[in-house]
PDB file of C-alpha atoms in Angstrom:
ATOM      1  CA  MET A   1     -46.829 -20.875  42.188  1.00 75.00           C
ATOM      2  CA  PHE A   2     -45.890 -24.287  40.797  1.00 85.00           C
ATOM      3  CA  ARG A   3     -43.147 -26.032  42.804  1.00 88.00           C
ATOM      4  CA  PHE A   4     -41.025 -28.510  40.893  1.00 91.00           C
ATOM      5  CA  THR A   5     -40.130 -31.723  42.700  1.00 92.00           C
ATOM      6  CA  PRO A   6     -36.584 -33.065  42.387  1.00 90.00           C
ATOM      7  CA  GLU A   7     -37.895 -35.693  39.945  1.00 91.00           C
ATOM      8  CA  GLN A   8     -39.563 -33.040  37.805  1.00 92.00           C
ATOM      9  CA  LYS A   9     -36.421 -30.879  37.790  1.00 91.00           C
ATOM     10  CA  GLU A  10     -34.415 -33.885  36.636  1.00 90.00           C
ATOM     11  CA  PHE A  11     -36.979 -34.611  33.905  1.00 91.00           C
ATOM     12  CA  VAL A  12     -36.685 -31.079  32.486  1.00 92.00           C
ATOM     13  CA  SER A  13     -32.876 -31.118  32.642  1.00 90.00           C
ATOM     14  CA  THR A  14     -32.768 -34.514  30.902  1.00 89.00           C
ATOM     15  CA  ASN A  15     -35.303 -33.732  28.151  1.00 89.00           C
ATOM     16  CA  ILE A  16     -34.656 -30.088  27.265  1.00 88.00           C
ATOM     17  CA  GLN A  17     -32.016 -30.738  24.637  1.00 86.00           C
ATOM     18  CA  GLY A  18     -33.340 -30.123  21.116  1.00 82.00           C
ATOM     19  CA  ARG A  19     -36.856 -29.262  22.262  1.00 81.00           C
ATOM     20  CA  TYR A  20     -38.871 -26.060  22.284  1.00 80.00           C
ATOM     21  CA  VAL A  21     -40.821 -24.993  25.339  1.00 82.00           C
ATOM     22  CA  LEU A  22     -44.245 -26.085  24.035  1.00 81.00           C
ATOM     23  CA  GLU A  23     -43.076 -29.608  23.251  1.00 82.00           C
ATOM     24  CA  LEU A  24     -41.236 -29.955  26.557  1.00 86.00           C
ATOM     25  CA  THR A  25     -44.244 -28.641  28.502  1.00 86.00           C
ATOM     26  CA  ALA A  26     -46.568 -31.109  26.782  1.00 86.00           C
ATOM     27  CA  MET A  27     -44.211 -33.986  27.628  1.00 87.00           C
ATOM     28  CA  PHE A  28     -43.948 -32.762  31.226  1.00 89.00           C
ATOM     29  CA  ASN A  29     -47.721 -32.528  31.689  1.00 88.00           C
ATOM     30  CA  GLU A  30     -48.263 -35.979  30.219  1.00 87.00           C
ATOM     31  CA  LYS A  31     -45.533 -37.487  32.377  1.00 87.00           C
ATOM     32  CA  PHE A  32     -46.668 -35.990  35.679  1.00 88.00           C
ATOM     33  CA  GLY A  33     -50.391 -35.481  35.057  1.00 89.00           C
ATOM     34  CA  VAL A  34     -50.302 -31.730  35.677  1.00 89.00           C
ATOM     35  CA  LYS A  35     -51.307 -28.618  33.742  1.00 89.00           C
ATOM     36  CA  LEU A  36     -48.123 -26.565  33.738  1.00 89.00           C
ATOM     37  CA  GLN A  37     -48.247 -23.536  31.434  1.00 87.00           C
ATOM     38  CA  PRO A  38     -45.494 -22.892  28.837  1.00 81.00           C
ATOM     39  CA  SER A  39     -44.773 -19.565  30.523  1.00 83.00           C
ATOM     40  CA  GLN A  40     -44.096 -21.392  33.815  1.00 88.00           C
ATOM     41  CA  MET A  41     -41.808 -23.862  32.088  1.00 88.00           C
ATOM     42  CA  ARG A  42     -39.948 -21.054  30.363  1.00 85.00           C
ATOM     43  CA  ALA A  43     -39.503 -19.190  33.683  1.00 87.00           C
ATOM     44  CA  PHE A  44     -38.106 -22.359  35.284  1.00 90.00           C
ATOM     45  CA  ILE A  45     -35.703 -22.933  32.384  1.00 89.00           C
ATOM     46  CA  LYS A  46     -34.491 -19.336  32.488  1.00 87.00           C
ATOM     47  CA  ASN A  47     -34.119 -19.420  36.292  1.00 88.00           C
ATOM     48  CA  LYS A  48     -32.068 -22.612  36.163  1.00 88.00           C
ATOM     49  CA  ARG A  49     -30.063 -21.314  33.145  1.00 87.00           C
ATOM     50  CA  LEU A  50     -30.896 -24.430  31.135  1.00 88.00           C
ATOM     51  CA  LYS A  51     -30.288 -24.492  27.380  1.00 85.00           C
ATOM     52  CA  SER A  52     -32.119 -26.435  24.675  1.00 81.00           C
ATOM     53  CA  GLY A  53     -29.153 -26.360  22.340  1.00 78.00           C
ATOM     54  CA  ILE A  54     -31.384 -25.052  19.518  1.00 68.00           C
ATOM     55  CA  ASP A  55     -29.752 -22.329  17.463  1.00 59.00           C
ATOM     56  CA  ALA A  56     -32.617 -19.969  16.583  1.00 54.00           C
ATOM     57  CA  ARG A  57     -30.581 -17.731  14.303  1.00 52.00           C
ATOM     58  CA  ILE A  58     -30.800 -18.043  10.535  1.00 47.00           C
ATOM     59  CA  LYS A  59     -27.427 -18.563   8.879  1.00 50.00           C
ATOM     60  CA  PRO A  60     -26.660 -18.677   5.144  1.00 50.00           C
ATOM     61  CA  GLY A  61     -27.202 -22.182   3.798  1.00 50.00           C
ATOM     62  CA  ASN A  62     -29.150 -23.343   6.870  1.00 50.00           C
ATOM     63  CA  ILE A  63     -32.027 -25.751   6.418  1.00 50.00           C
ATOM     64  CA  PRO A  64     -35.178 -24.247   7.996  1.00 50.00           C
ATOM     65  CA  SER A  65     -35.474 -25.403  11.621  1.00 47.00           C
ATOM     66  CA  ASN A  66     -39.048 -26.588  11.030  1.00 51.00           C
ATOM     67  CA  LYS A  67     -38.132 -28.928   8.138  1.00 52.00           C
ATOM     68  CA  GLY A  68     -39.465 -32.426   8.869  1.00 54.00           C
ATOM     69  CA  LYS A  69     -41.047 -31.316  12.107  1.00 51.00           C
ATOM     70  CA  LYS A  70     -44.605 -30.730  13.163  1.00 52.00           C
ATOM     71  CA  LYS A  71     -45.678 -27.286  11.978  1.00 53.00           C
ATOM     72  CA  LEU A  72     -45.982 -24.369  14.381  1.00 54.00           C
ATOM     73  CA  TRP A  73     -49.195 -22.913  12.985  1.00 51.00           C
ATOM     74  CA  PRO A  74     -52.853 -24.020  12.633  1.00 51.00           C
ATOM     75  CA  GLY A  75     -54.816 -24.682   9.442  1.00 50.00           C
ATOM     76  CA  GLY A  76     -53.869 -24.623   5.787  1.00 50.00           C
ATOM     77  CA  GLU A  77     -54.587 -28.205   4.805  1.00 49.00           C
ATOM     78  CA  ALA A  78     -57.972 -27.504   3.258  1.00 48.00           C
ATOM     79  CA  THR A  79     -56.588 -24.869   0.861  1.00 47.00           C
ATOM     80  CA  GLN A  80     -53.507 -26.700  -0.336  1.00 50.00           C
ATOM     81  CA  PHE A  81     -53.155 -27.333  -4.076  1.00 49.00           C
ATOM     82  CA  GLN A  82     -53.978 -30.754  -5.440  1.00 55.00           C
ATOM     83  CA  LYS A  83     -51.207 -32.728  -7.055  1.00 56.00           C
ATOM     84  CA  GLY A  84     -50.556 -31.625 -10.624  1.00 57.00           C
ATOM     85  CA  HIS A  85     -52.102 -28.156 -10.184  1.00 60.00           C
ATOM     86  CA  LYS A  86     -49.221 -26.153  -8.714  1.00 66.00           C
ATOM     87  CA  PRO A  87     -48.277 -22.825 -10.305  1.00 68.00           C
ATOM     88  CA  HIS A  88     -44.717 -22.263 -11.520  1.00 64.00           C
ATOM     89  CA  ASN A  89     -43.898 -20.053  -8.517  1.00 71.00           C
ATOM     90  CA  TYR A  90     -45.406 -22.413  -5.972  1.00 79.00           C
ATOM     91  CA  VAL A  91     -43.525 -22.953  -2.679  1.00 84.00           C
ATOM     92  CA  PRO A  92     -44.679 -25.398  -0.018  1.00 88.00           C
ATOM     93  CA  VAL A  93     -46.251 -24.514   3.298  1.00 87.00           C
ATOM     94  CA  GLY A  94     -43.472 -24.060   5.837  1.00 89.00           C
ATOM     95  CA  SER A  95     -41.181 -22.233   3.389  1.00 90.00           C
ATOM     96  CA  GLU A  96     -39.489 -19.058   4.567  1.00 91.00           C
ATOM     97  CA  ARG A  97     -38.850 -15.767   2.790  1.00 91.00           C
ATOM     98  CA  VAL A  98     -37.561 -12.276   3.629  1.00 92.00           C
ATOM     99  CA  ASN A  99     -40.241  -9.652   2.927  1.00 90.00           C
ATOM    100  CA  GLY A 100     -39.828  -6.072   1.784  1.00 89.00           C
ATOM    101  CA  ASP A 101     -39.479  -4.841   5.377  1.00 90.00           C
ATOM    102  CA  ASP A 102     -36.586  -7.277   6.019  1.00 92.00           C
ATOM    103  CA  TYR A 103     -38.646  -9.574   8.248  1.00 93.00           C
ATOM    104  CA  VAL A 104     -38.625 -13.343   7.812  1.00 94.00           C
ATOM    105  CA  ASP A 105     -42.065 -14.777   6.946  1.00 94.00           C
ATOM    106  CA  ILE A 106     -43.266 -18.382   7.055  1.00 92.00           C
ATOM    107  CA  LYS A 107     -45.838 -19.642   4.578  1.00 91.00           C
ATOM    108  CA  ILE A 108     -48.687 -20.956   6.727  1.00 89.00           C
ATOM    109  CA  ALA A 109     -51.295 -21.858   4.099  1.00 88.00           C
ATOM    110  CA  ASN A 110     -51.898 -22.024   0.363  1.00 86.00           C
ATOM    111  CA  PRO A 111     -52.269 -20.366  -1.981  1.00 84.00           C
ATOM    112  CA  ASN A 112     -50.210 -17.478  -0.600  1.00 87.00           C
ATOM    113  CA  LYS A 113     -50.712 -16.871   3.111  1.00 90.00           C
ATOM    114  CA  TRP A 114     -47.619 -15.804   5.052  1.00 93.00           C
ATOM    115  CA  ARG A 115     -46.963 -14.710   8.655  1.00 93.00           C
ATOM    116  CA  GLY A 116     -43.986 -13.261  10.469  1.00 94.00           C
ATOM    117  CA  LYS A 117     -41.706 -15.971  11.869  1.00 95.00           C
ATOM    118  CA  HIS A 118     -41.045 -13.925  14.988  1.00 96.00           C
ATOM    119  CA  LEU A 119     -44.789 -13.885  15.743  1.00 95.00           C
ATOM    120  CA  ILE A 120     -45.078 -17.638  15.270  1.00 94.00           C
ATOM    121  CA  VAL A 121     -42.053 -18.369  17.452  1.00 94.00           C
ATOM    122  CA  TRP A 122     -43.248 -16.013  20.207  1.00 95.00           C
ATOM    123  CA  GLU A 123     -46.714 -17.616  20.216  1.00 93.00           C
ATOM    124  CA  GLN A 124     -45.285 -21.108  20.250  1.00 91.00           C
ATOM    125  CA  HIS A 125     -43.094 -20.449  23.261  1.00 90.00           C
ATOM    126  CA  SER A 126     -45.552 -18.320  25.242  1.00 90.00           C
ATOM    127  CA  GLY A 127     -48.604 -20.460  24.513  1.00 89.00           C
ATOM    128  CA  LEU A 128     -50.516 -17.254  23.830  1.00 91.00           C
ATOM    129  CA  THR A 129     -51.759 -15.329  20.776  1.00 93.00           C
ATOM    130  CA  VAL A 130     -50.291 -11.898  20.016  1.00 94.00           C
ATOM    131  CA  PRO A 131     -53.036  -9.522  21.220  1.00 94.00           C
ATOM    132  CA  LYS A 132     -54.549  -6.815  19.038  1.00 94.00           C
ATOM    133  CA  ARG A 133     -52.685  -3.508  19.053  1.00 94.00           C
ATOM    134  CA  HIS A 134     -49.495  -5.269  20.153  1.00 96.00           C
ATOM    135  CA  ALA A 135     -46.269  -6.181  18.352  1.00 96.00           C
ATOM    136  CA  VAL A 136     -43.327  -8.518  18.916  1.00 97.00           C
ATOM    137  CA  ILE A 137     -39.912  -6.854  18.637  1.00 96.00           C
ATOM    138  CA  PHE A 138     -36.343  -8.164  18.560  1.00 96.00           C
ATOM    139  CA  GLY A 139     -34.668  -7.221  21.846  1.00 95.00           C
ATOM    140  CA  ASP A 140     -31.211  -6.847  20.303  1.00 94.00           C
ATOM    141  CA  GLY A 141     -32.494  -5.309  17.058  1.00 94.00           C
ATOM    142  CA  ASP A 142     -31.372  -8.366  15.056  1.00 94.00           C
ATOM    143  CA  ARG A 143     -34.289  -9.505  12.866  1.00 93.00           C
ATOM    144  CA  ARG A 144     -32.577 -12.876  12.369  1.00 94.00           C
ATOM    145  CA  ASN A 145     -32.311 -13.724  16.071  1.00 94.00           C
ATOM    146  CA  PHE A 146     -35.377 -15.823  16.880  1.00 94.00           C
ATOM    147  CA  ASP A 147     -34.245 -16.894  20.320  1.00 94.00           C
ATOM    148  CA  PRO A 148     -37.417 -16.671  22.509  1.00 93.00           C
ATOM    149  CA  ASP A 149     -35.476 -14.572  25.044  1.00 93.00           C
ATOM    150  CA  ASN A 150     -34.867 -12.034  22.290  1.00 94.00           C
ATOM    151  CA  LEU A 151     -38.556 -11.648  21.359  1.00 96.00           C
ATOM    152  CA  ILE A 152     -40.449  -9.035  23.391  1.00 96.00           C
ATOM    153  CA  LEU A 153     -44.196  -8.298  23.312  1.00 96.00           C
ATOM    154  CA  VAL A 154     -45.012  -4.567  23.401  1.00 96.00           C
ATOM    155  CA  THR A 155     -48.054  -2.408  22.809  1.00 95.00           C
ATOM    156  CA  ARG A 156     -48.202  -0.256  19.704  1.00 95.00           C
ATOM    157  CA  GLY A 157     -48.023   2.803  21.981  1.00 94.00           C
ATOM    158  CA  GLN A 158     -44.857   1.555  23.640  1.00 94.00           C
ATOM    159  CA  LEU A 159     -43.323   0.752  20.259  1.00 95.00           C
ATOM    160  CA  ALA A 160     -44.083   4.231  18.936  1.00 94.00           C
ATOM    161  CA  VAL A 161     -42.288   5.834  21.882  1.00 94.00           C
ATOM    162  CA  MET A 162     -39.329   3.422  21.617  1.00 94.00           C
ATOM    163  CA  ASN A 163     -38.907   4.063  17.906  1.00 93.00           C
ATOM    164  CA  LYS A 164     -39.170   7.837  18.331  1.00 92.00           C
ATOM    165  CA  ARG A 165     -36.612   7.930  21.160  1.00 91.00           C
ATOM    166  CA  GLY A 166     -34.313   5.206  19.863  1.00 92.00           C
ATOM    167  CA  LEU A 167     -34.917   2.987  22.882  1.00 92.00           C
ATOM    168  CA  ILE A 168     -34.490  -0.381  21.143  1.00 93.00           C
ATOM    169  CA  GLN A 169     -31.003  -1.436  22.195  1.00 92.00           C
ATOM    170  CA  LYS A 170     -28.532  -4.067  20.990  1.00 92.00           C
ATOM    171  CA  ASP A 171     -29.173  -6.024  24.204  1.00 94.00           C
ATOM    172  CA  ALA A 172     -32.506  -7.683  24.980  1.00 92.00           C
ATOM    173  CA  GLU A 173     -32.381  -6.953  28.728  1.00 93.00           C
ATOM    174  CA  LEU A 174     -31.672  -3.276  28.086  1.00 95.00           C
ATOM    175  CA  THR A 175     -34.572  -3.150  25.630  1.00 95.00           C
ATOM    176  CA  ARG A 176     -36.856  -4.693  28.273  1.00 94.00           C
ATOM    177  CA  SER A 177     -35.863  -1.876  30.579  1.00 94.00           C
ATOM    178  CA  SER A 178     -36.618   0.562  27.785  1.00 94.00           C
ATOM    179  CA  VAL A 179     -40.172  -0.795  27.615  1.00 95.00           C
ATOM    180  CA  ILE A 180     -40.640   0.361  31.221  1.00 95.00           C
ATOM    181  CA  LEU A 181     -39.160   3.735  30.312  1.00 94.00           C
ATOM    182  CA  ALA A 182     -41.601   3.992  27.389  1.00 93.00           C
ATOM    183  CA  ASP A 183     -44.474   3.459  29.820  1.00 93.00           C
ATOM    184  CA  ILE A 184     -43.167   6.293  31.988  1.00 94.00           C
ATOM    185  CA  VAL A 185     -42.822   8.590  28.984  1.00 92.00           C
ATOM    186  CA  GLN A 186     -46.394   7.801  27.949  1.00 91.00           C
ATOM    187  CA  LYS A 187     -47.718   8.588  31.456  1.00 92.00           C
ATOM    188  CA  ILE A 188     -45.825  11.872  31.622  1.00 92.00           C
ATOM    189  CA  SER A 189     -47.131  12.880  28.201  1.00 88.00           C
ATOM    190  CA  GLU A 190     -50.680  11.996  29.227  1.00 87.00           C
ATOM    191  CA  ARG A 191     -50.416  14.053  32.403  1.00 88.00           C
ATOM    192  CA  LYS A 192     -49.110  17.015  30.415  1.00 87.00           C
ATOM    193  CA  ARG A 193     -52.045  16.782  28.033  1.00 84.00           C
ATOM    194  CA  ILE A 194     -54.479  16.666  30.915  1.00 86.00           C
ATOM    195  CA  LYS A 195     -52.762  19.613  32.580  1.00 81.00           C
ATOM    196  CA  ARG A 196     -52.851  21.677  29.350  1.00 80.00           C
ATOM    197  CA  TYR A 197     -56.506  20.835  28.847  1.00 78.00           C
ATOM    198  CA  SER A 198     -57.360  21.822  32.419  1.00 75.00           C
ATOM    199  CA  LYS A 199     -55.585  25.153  32.093  1.00 70.00           C
ATOM    200  CA  GLY A 200     -57.254  25.828  28.782  1.00 64.00           C
ATOM    201  CA  ALA A 201     -60.765  24.907  29.912  1.00 54.00           C
ATOM    202  CA  PRO A 202     -63.148  27.862  30.360  1.00 53.00           C
ATOM    203  CA  CYS A 203     -64.220  28.676  33.937  1.00 48.00           C
ATOM    204  CA  ASP A 204     -67.091  31.157  34.532  1.00 48.00           C
ATOM    205  CA  GLY A 205     -66.637  32.598  31.057  1.00 46.00           C
ATOM    206  CA  THR A 206     -62.921  33.279  31.536  1.00 44.00           C
ATOM    207  CA  ARG A 207     -59.629  31.411  31.262  1.00 46.00           C
ATOM    208  CA  ASP A 208     -56.999  30.955  34.012  1.00 41.00           C
TER     209      ASP A 208
END
């Protein structure tokens, strides 16, 4: 476990305003010559109840939060259109849209490559890549709330149970508890299947 010195605690408190976890972690590591992980930084910030002051919600008329800033995604430069060859419906990399499922997408590369904003934000703050057969859900059910504390990684199996049983709440902490409940439901269902199979399996030419 990483133990923050008083100087390091003061550094985080002083520099957190207006910065995301990845940027703050990179600054911290460069300053102190350590290899702190974004997840460790995020845990420290949450434990100390520190706030970056960044409003992650999309409001009508807002300028995208990534405008003028370093992009949050890799690649795209090699496939960008050359000057003078843009189609009439061209929008620049970094633009946002709402797709048919009511999720916000970010254009990550030309000519027309988009990715869910919630996935990008989760990866930026966790320092990880969303694993296969996993999804990122909104803890309070609000698809416009991109606060990292509101984004929860779940397996597809957990998500199926949560959708079926209406376990996604309007509160992120309650939804996190529901993830645990979904695991329990899955285990109970698996045991029932095993039990049914065992009872139905033939034994010496007969059934129990």
